[in-house]
PDB file of C-alpha atoms in Angstrom:
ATOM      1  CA  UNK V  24     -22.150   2.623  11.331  1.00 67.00           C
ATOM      2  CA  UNK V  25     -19.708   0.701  13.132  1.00 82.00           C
ATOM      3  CA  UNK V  26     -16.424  -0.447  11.712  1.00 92.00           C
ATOM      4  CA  UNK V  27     -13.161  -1.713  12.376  1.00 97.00           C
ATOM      5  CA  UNK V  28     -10.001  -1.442  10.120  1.00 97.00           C
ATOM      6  CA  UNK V  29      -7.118  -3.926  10.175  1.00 98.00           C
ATOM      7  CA  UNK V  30      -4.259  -4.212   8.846  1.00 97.00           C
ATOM      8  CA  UNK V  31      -1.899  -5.302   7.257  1.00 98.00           C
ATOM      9  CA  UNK V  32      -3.650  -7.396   5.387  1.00 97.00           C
ATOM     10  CA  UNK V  33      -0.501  -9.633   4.654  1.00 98.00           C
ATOM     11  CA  UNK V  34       2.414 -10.464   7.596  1.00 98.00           C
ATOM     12  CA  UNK V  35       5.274 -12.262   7.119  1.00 98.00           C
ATOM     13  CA  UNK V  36       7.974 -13.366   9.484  1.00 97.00           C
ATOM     14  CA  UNK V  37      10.905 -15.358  10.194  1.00 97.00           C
ATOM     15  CA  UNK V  38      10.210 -18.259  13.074  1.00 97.00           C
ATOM     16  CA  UNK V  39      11.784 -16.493  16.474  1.00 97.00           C
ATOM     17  CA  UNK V  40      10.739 -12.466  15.059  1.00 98.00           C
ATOM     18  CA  UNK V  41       8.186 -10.991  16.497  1.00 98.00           C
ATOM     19  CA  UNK V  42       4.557  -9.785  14.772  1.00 98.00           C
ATOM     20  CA  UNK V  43       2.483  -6.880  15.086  1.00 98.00           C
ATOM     21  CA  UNK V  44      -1.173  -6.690  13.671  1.00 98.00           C
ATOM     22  CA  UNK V  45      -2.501  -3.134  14.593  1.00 98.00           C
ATOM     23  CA  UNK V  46      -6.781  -2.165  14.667  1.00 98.00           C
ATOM     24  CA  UNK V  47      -8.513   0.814  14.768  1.00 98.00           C
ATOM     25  CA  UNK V  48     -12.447   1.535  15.580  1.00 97.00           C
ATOM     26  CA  UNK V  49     -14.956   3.697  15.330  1.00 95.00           C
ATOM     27  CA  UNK V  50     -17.764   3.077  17.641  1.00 94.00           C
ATOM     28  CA  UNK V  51     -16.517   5.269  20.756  1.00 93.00           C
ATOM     29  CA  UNK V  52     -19.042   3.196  23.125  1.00 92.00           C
ATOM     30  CA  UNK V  53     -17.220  -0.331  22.460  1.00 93.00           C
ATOM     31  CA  UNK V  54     -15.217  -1.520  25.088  1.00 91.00           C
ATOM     32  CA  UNK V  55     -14.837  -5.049  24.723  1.00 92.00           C
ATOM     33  CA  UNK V  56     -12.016  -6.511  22.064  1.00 95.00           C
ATOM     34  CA  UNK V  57     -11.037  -9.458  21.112  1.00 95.00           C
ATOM     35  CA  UNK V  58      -8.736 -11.346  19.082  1.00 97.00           C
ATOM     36  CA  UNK V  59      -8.866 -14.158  16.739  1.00 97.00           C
ATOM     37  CA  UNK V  60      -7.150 -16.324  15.453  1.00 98.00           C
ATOM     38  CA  UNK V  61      -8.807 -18.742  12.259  1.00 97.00           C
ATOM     39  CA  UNK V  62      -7.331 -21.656  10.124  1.00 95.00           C
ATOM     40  CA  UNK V  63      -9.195 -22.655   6.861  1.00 92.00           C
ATOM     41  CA  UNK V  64     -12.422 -24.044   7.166  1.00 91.00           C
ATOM     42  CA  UNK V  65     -12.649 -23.651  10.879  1.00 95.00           C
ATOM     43  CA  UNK V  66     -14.539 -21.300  13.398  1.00 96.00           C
ATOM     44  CA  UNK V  67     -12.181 -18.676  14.876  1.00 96.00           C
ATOM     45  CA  UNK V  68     -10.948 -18.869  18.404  1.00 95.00           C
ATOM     46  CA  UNK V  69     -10.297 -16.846  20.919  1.00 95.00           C
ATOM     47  CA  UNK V  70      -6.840 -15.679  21.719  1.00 96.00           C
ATOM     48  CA  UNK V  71      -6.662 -12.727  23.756  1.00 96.00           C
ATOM     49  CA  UNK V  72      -9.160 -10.487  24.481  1.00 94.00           C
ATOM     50  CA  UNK V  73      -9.005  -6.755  26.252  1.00 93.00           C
ATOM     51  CA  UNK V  74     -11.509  -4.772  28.074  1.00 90.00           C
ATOM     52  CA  UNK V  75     -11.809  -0.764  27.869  1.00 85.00           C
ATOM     53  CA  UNK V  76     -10.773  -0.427  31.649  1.00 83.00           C
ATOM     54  CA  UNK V  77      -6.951  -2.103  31.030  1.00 84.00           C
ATOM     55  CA  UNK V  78      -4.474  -0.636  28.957  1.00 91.00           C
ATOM     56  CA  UNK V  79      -2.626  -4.228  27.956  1.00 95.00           C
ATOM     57  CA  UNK V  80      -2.795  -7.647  28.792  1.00 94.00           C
ATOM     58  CA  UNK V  81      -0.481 -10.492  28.593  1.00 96.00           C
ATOM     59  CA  UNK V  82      -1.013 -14.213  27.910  1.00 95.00           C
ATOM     60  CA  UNK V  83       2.165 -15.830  27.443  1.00 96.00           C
ATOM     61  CA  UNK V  84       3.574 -15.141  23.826  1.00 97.00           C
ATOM     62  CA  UNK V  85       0.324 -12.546  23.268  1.00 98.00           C
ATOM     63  CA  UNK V  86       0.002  -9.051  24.364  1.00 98.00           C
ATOM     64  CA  UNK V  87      -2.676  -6.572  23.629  1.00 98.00           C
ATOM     65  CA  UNK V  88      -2.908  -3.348  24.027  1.00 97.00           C
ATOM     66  CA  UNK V  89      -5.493  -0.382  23.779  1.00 96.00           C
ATOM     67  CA  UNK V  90      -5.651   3.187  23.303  1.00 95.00           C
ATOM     68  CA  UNK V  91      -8.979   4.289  24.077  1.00 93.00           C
ATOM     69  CA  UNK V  92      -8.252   7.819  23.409  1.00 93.00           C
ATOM     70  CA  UNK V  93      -6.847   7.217  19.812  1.00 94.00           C
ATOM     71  CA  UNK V  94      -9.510   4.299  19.237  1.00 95.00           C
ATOM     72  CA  UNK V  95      -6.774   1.503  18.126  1.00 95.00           C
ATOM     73  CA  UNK V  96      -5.244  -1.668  19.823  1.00 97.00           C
ATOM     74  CA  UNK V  97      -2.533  -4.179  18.904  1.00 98.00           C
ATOM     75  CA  UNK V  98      -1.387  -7.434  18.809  1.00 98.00           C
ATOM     76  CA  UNK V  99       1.678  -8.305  19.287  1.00 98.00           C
ATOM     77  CA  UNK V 100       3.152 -12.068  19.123  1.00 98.00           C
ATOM     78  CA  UNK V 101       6.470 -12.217  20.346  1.00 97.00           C
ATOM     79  CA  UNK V 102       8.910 -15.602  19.558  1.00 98.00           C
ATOM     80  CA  UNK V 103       6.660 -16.902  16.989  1.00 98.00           C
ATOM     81  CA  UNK V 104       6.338 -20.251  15.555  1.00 97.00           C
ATOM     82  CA  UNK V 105       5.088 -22.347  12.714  1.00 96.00           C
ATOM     83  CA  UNK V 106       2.022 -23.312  14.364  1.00 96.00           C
ATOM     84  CA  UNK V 107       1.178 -19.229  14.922  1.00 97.00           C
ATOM     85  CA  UNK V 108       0.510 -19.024  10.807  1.00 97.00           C
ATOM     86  CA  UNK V 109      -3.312 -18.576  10.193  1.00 97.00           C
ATOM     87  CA  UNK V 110      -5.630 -15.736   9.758  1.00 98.00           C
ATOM     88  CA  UNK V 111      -5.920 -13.704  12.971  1.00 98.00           C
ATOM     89  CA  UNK V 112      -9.403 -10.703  13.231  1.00 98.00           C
ATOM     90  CA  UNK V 113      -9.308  -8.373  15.299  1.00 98.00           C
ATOM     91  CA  UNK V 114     -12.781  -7.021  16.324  1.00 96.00           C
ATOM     92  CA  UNK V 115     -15.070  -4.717  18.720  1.00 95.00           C
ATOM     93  CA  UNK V 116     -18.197  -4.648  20.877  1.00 92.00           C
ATOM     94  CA  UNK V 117     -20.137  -2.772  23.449  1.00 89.00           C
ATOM     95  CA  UNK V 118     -19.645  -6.177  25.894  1.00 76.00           C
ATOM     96  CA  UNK V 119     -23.104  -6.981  26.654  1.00 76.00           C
ATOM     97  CA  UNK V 120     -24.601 -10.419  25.841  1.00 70.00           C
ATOM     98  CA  UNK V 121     -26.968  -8.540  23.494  1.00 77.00           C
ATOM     99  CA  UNK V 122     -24.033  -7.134  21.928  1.00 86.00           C
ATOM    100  CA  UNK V 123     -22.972  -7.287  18.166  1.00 90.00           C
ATOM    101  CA  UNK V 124     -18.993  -8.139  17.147  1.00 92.00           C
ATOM    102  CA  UNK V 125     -17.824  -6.217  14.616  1.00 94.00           C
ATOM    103  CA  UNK V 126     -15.055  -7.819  12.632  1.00 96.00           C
ATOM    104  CA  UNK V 127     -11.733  -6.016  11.212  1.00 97.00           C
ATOM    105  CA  UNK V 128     -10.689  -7.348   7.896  1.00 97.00           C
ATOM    106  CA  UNK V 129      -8.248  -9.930   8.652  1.00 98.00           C
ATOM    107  CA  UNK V 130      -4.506 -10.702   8.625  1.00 98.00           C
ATOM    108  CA  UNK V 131      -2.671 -13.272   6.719  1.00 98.00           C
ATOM    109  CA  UNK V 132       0.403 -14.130   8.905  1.00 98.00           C
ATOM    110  CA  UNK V 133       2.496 -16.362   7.367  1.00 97.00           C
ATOM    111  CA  UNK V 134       5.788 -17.564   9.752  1.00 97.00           C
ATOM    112  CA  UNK V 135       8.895 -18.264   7.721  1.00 95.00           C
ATOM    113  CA  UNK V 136      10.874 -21.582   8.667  1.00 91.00           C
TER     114      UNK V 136
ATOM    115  CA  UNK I  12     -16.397 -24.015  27.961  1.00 70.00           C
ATOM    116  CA  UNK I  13     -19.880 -23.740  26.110  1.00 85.00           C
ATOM    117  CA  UNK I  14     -20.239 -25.081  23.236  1.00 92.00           C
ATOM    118  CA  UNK I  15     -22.102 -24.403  20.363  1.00 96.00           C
ATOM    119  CA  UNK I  16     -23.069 -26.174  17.019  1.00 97.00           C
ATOM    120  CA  UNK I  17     -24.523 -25.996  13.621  1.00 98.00           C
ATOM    121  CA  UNK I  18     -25.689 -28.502  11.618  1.00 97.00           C
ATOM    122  CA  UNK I  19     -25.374 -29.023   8.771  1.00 97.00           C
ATOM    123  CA  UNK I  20     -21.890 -28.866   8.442  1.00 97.00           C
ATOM    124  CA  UNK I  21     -21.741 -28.961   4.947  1.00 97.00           C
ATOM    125  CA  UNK I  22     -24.370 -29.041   2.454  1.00 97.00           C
ATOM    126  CA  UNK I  23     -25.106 -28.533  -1.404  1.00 97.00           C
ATOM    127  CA  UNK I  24     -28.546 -27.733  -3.032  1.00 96.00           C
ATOM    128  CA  UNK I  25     -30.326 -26.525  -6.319  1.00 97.00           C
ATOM    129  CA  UNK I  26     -30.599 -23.257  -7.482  1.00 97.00           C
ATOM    130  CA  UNK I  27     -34.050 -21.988  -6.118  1.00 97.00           C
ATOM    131  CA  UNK I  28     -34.172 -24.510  -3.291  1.00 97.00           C
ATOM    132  CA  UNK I  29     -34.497 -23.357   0.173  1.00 97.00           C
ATOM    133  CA  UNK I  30     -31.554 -24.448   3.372  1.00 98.00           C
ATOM    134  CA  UNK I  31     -32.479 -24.484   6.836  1.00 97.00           C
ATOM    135  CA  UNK I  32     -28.878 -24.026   8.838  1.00 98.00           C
ATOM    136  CA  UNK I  33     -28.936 -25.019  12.822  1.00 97.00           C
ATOM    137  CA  UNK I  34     -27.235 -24.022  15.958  1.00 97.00           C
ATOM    138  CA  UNK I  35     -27.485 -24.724  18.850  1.00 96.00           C
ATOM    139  CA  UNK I  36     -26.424 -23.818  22.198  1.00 93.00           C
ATOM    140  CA  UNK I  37     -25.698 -27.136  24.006  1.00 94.00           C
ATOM    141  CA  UNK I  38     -24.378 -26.137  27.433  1.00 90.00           C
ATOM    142  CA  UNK I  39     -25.769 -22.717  27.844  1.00 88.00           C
ATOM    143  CA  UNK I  40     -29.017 -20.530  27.272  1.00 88.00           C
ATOM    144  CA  UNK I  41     -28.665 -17.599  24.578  1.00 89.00           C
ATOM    145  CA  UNK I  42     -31.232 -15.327  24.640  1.00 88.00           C
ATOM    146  CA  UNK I  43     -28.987 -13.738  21.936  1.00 91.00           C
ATOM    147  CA  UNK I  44     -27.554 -14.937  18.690  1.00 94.00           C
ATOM    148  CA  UNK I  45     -25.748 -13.656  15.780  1.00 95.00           C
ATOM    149  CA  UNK I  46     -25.346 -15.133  12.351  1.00 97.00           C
ATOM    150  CA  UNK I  47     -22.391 -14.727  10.143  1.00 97.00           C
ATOM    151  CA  UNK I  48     -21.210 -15.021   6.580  1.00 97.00           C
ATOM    152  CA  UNK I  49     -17.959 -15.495   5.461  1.00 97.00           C
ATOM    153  CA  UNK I  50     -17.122 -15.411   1.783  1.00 96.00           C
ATOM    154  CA  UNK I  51     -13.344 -16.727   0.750  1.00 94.00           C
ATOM    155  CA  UNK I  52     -10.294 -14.923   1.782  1.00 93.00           C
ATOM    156  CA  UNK I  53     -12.850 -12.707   3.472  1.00 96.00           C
ATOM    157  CA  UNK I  54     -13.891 -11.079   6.704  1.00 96.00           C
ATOM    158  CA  UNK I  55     -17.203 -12.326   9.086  1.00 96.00           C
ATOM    159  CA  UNK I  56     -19.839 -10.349   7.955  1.00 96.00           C
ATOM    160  CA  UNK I  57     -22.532 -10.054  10.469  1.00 95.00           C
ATOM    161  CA  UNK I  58     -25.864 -10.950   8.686  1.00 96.00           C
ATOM    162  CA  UNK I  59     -28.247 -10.407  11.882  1.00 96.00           C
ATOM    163  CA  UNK I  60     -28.840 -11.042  15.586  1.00 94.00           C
ATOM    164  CA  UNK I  61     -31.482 -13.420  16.595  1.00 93.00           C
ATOM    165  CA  UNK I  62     -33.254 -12.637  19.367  1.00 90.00           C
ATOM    166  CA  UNK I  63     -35.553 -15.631  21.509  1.00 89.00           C
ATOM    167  CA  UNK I  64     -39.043 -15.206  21.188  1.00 86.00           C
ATOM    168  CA  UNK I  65     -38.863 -11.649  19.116  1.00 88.00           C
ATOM    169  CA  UNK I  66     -37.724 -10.570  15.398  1.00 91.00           C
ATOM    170  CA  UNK I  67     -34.584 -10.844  14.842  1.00 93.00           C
ATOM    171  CA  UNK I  68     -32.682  -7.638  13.896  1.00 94.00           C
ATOM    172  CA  UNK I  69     -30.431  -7.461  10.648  1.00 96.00           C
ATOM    173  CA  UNK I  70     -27.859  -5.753   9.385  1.00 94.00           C
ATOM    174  CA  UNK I  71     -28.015  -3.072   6.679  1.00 93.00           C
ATOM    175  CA  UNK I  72     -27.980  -4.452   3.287  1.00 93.00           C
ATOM    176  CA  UNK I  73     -29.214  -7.562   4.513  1.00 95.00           C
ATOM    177  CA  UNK I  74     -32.489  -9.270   2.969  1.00 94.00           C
ATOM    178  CA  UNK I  75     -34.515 -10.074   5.837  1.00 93.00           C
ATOM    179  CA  UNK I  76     -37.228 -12.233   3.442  1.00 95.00           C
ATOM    180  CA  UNK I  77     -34.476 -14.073   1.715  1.00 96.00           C
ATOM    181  CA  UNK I  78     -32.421 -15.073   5.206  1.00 97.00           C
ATOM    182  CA  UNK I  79     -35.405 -16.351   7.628  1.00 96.00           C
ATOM    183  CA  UNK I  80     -34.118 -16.402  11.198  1.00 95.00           C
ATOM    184  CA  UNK I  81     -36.007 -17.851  13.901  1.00 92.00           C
ATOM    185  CA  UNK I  82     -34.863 -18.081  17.450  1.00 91.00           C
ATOM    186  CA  UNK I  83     -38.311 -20.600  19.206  1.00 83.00           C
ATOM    187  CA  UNK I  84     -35.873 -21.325  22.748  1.00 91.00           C
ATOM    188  CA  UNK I  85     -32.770 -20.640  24.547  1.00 90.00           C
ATOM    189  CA  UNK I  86     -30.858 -23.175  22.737  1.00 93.00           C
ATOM    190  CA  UNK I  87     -31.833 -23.131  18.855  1.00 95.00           C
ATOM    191  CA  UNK I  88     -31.672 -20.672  16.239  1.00 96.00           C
ATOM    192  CA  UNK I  89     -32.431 -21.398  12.347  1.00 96.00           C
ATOM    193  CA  UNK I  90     -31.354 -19.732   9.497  1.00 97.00           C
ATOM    194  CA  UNK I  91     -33.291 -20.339   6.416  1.00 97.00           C
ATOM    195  CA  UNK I  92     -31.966 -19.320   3.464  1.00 97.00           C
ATOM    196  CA  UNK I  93     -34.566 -19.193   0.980  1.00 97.00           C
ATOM    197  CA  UNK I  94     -34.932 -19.592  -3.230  1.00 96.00           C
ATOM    198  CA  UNK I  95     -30.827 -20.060  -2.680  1.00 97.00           C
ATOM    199  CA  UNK I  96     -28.254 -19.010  -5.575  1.00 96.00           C
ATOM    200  CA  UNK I  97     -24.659 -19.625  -6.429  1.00 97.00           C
ATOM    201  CA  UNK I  98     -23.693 -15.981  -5.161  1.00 96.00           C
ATOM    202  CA  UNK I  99     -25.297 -17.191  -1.444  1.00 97.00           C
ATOM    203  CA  UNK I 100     -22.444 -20.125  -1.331  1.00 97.00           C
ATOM    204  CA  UNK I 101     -20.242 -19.051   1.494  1.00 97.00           C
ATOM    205  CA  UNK I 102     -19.423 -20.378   4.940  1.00 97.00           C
ATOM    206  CA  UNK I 103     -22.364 -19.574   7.665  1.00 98.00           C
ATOM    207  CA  UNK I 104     -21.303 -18.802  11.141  1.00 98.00           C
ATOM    208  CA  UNK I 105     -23.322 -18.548  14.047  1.00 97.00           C
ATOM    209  CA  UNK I 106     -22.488 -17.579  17.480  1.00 95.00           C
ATOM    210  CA  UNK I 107     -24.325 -16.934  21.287  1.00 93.00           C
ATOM    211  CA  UNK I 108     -23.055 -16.041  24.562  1.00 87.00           C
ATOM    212  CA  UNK I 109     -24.207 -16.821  27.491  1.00 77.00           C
ATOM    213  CA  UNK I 110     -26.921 -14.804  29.493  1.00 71.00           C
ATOM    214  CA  UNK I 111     -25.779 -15.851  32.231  1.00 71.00           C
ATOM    215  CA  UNK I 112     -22.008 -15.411  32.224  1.00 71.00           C
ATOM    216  CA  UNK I 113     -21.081 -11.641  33.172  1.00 68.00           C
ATOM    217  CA  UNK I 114     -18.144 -11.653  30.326  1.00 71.00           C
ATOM    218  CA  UNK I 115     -20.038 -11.690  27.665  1.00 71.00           C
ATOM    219  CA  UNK I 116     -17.631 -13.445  25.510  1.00 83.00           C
ATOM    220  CA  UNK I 117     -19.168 -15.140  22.305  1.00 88.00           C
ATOM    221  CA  UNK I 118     -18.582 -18.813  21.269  1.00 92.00           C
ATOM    222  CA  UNK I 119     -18.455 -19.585  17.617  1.00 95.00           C
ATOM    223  CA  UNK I 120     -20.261 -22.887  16.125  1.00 97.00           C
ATOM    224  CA  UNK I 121     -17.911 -24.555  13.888  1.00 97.00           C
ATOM    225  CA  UNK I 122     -19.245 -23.368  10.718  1.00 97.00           C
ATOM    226  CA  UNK I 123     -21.549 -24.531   7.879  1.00 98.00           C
ATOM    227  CA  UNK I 124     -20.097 -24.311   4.128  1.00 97.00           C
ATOM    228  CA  UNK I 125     -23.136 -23.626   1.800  1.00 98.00           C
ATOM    229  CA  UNK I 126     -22.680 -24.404  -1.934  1.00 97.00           C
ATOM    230  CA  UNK I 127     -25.731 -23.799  -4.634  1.00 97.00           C
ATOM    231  CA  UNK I 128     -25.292 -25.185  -7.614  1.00 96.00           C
TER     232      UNK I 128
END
C-alpha cells in the first residue's frame, strides 16, 4: 500500500541554523504534498505545500522541493526561530477531493536558544 | 478559509460504552471525509474516508463494526466508536475538503481527545 517515510525522527538546532526534514514515497501516482507543522494537542496546519508539476517552492523562511523521479521531497527552514519548534509531517496524495493523505512519521524539531 | 469542527472536544467514558465524535464542515460542502487517529508521540493514522450518502471506505486493519461512520449531508460526518476500551483512547481527527475548490487541499478539525476508562 501506500506509505511515506520521514525522517529524522529527532532535529535539533541552534536559533539562526538552518533545518532540513527529508520524505520519501511510494505511491508513484501522488502528486500533491504537503507539509505540516503540529504543536501538542492541536490539529496540524498547513505550511507549505508542493504539486508534482513544480520542482520547489518558496514561502518566505520555507522551501520545498521534489524529486519526482527519485520519489522524495524536502523541507528546508532557513533562519529558524523559537516559535519554529513543534512536530512538522510530511505527507502525500493523488490531489483529488476524494483523495486520501498519507502521513510520514513525524519530526521532532526542537530550536536551541 | 473553511473551517471545520468536531465536537466533542474532549470526552471520557466507561469501558464498553459507545462515543459518537462530530464534524462538521461549517463553510463548505464535503462530499468527502477522512477520519484520523493519533496515538501519543505518534503519526495520523488514517482510519477511513467517509463518503455522503454511501459506505464509507476503511483502511486495512481497521474494524469497520467497531468504528461506525456515517456521512447523512454535505456538512456532517459521525464517528461512533462502539463497546469503547482503554487501548481506543487517542486523539480523533477528522478532515474534508472542499468539492468545490479545484486545490483540493484538506482542512483539519481541531481534534477530539478520547479517554476510556
Amino acid at each position: 500500500g501506500e506509505n511515506v517515510e520521514q525522517h529524522p525522527s529527532t532535529l535539533s538546532v541552534q536559533e539562526g541554523d538552518s533545518a532540513v526534514i527529508k520524505c520519501t514515497y511510494s505511491d508513484s501516482a501522488s502528486n500533491y504534498f504537503p507539509w505540516y507543522k503540529q504543536e501538542l494537542g492541536k490539529r496540524p496546519q498547513l505550511i507549505i505545500d508542493i504539486r508534482s508539476n513544480v520542482g520547489e517552492k518558496k514561502d518566505q523562511r520555507i522551501a520545498v522541493t521534489l524529486n519526482k523521479t527519485a520519489k522524495h521531497f524536502s523541507l528546508h527552514i532557513t533562519e529558524t526561530q523559537p516559535e519554529d519548534s513543534a512536530v512538522y509531517f510530511c505527507a502525500a496524495s493523488r490531489g483529488s477531493s476524494a483523495s486520501k493523505i498519507i502521513f510520514g512519521s513525524g519530526t521532532r524539531l526542537s530550536i536551541r536558544p | 478559509g473553511a473551517v471545520v469542527s468536531q465536537h466533542p472536544s474532549w470526552v471520557i467514558c466507561k469501558s464498553g460504552t459507545s462515543v459518537k465524535i462530530e464534524c462538521r464542515s461549517l463553510d463548505f460542502q464535503a462530499t468527502t471525509m477522512f477520519w484520523y487517529r493519533q496515538f501519543p508521540k505518534q503519526s495520523l493514522m488514517l482510519m477511513a474516508t467517509s463518503n455522503e450518502g454511501s459506505k464509507a471506505t476503511y483502511e486495512q486493519g481497521v474494524e469497520k463494526d467497531k468504528f461506525l461512520i456515517n456521512h447523512a449531508s454535505l456538512t456532517l460526518s459521525t464517528l461512533t466508536v462502539t463497546s469503547a476500551h482503554p487501548e481506543d483512547s487517542s486523539f480523533y481527527i477528522c478532515s474534508a475538503p472542499d468539492r468545490d475548490d479545484s486545490l483540493n487541499e484538506q482542512f483539519f478539525g481541531p481534534g477530539t481527545r478520547l479517554t476510556v476508562l
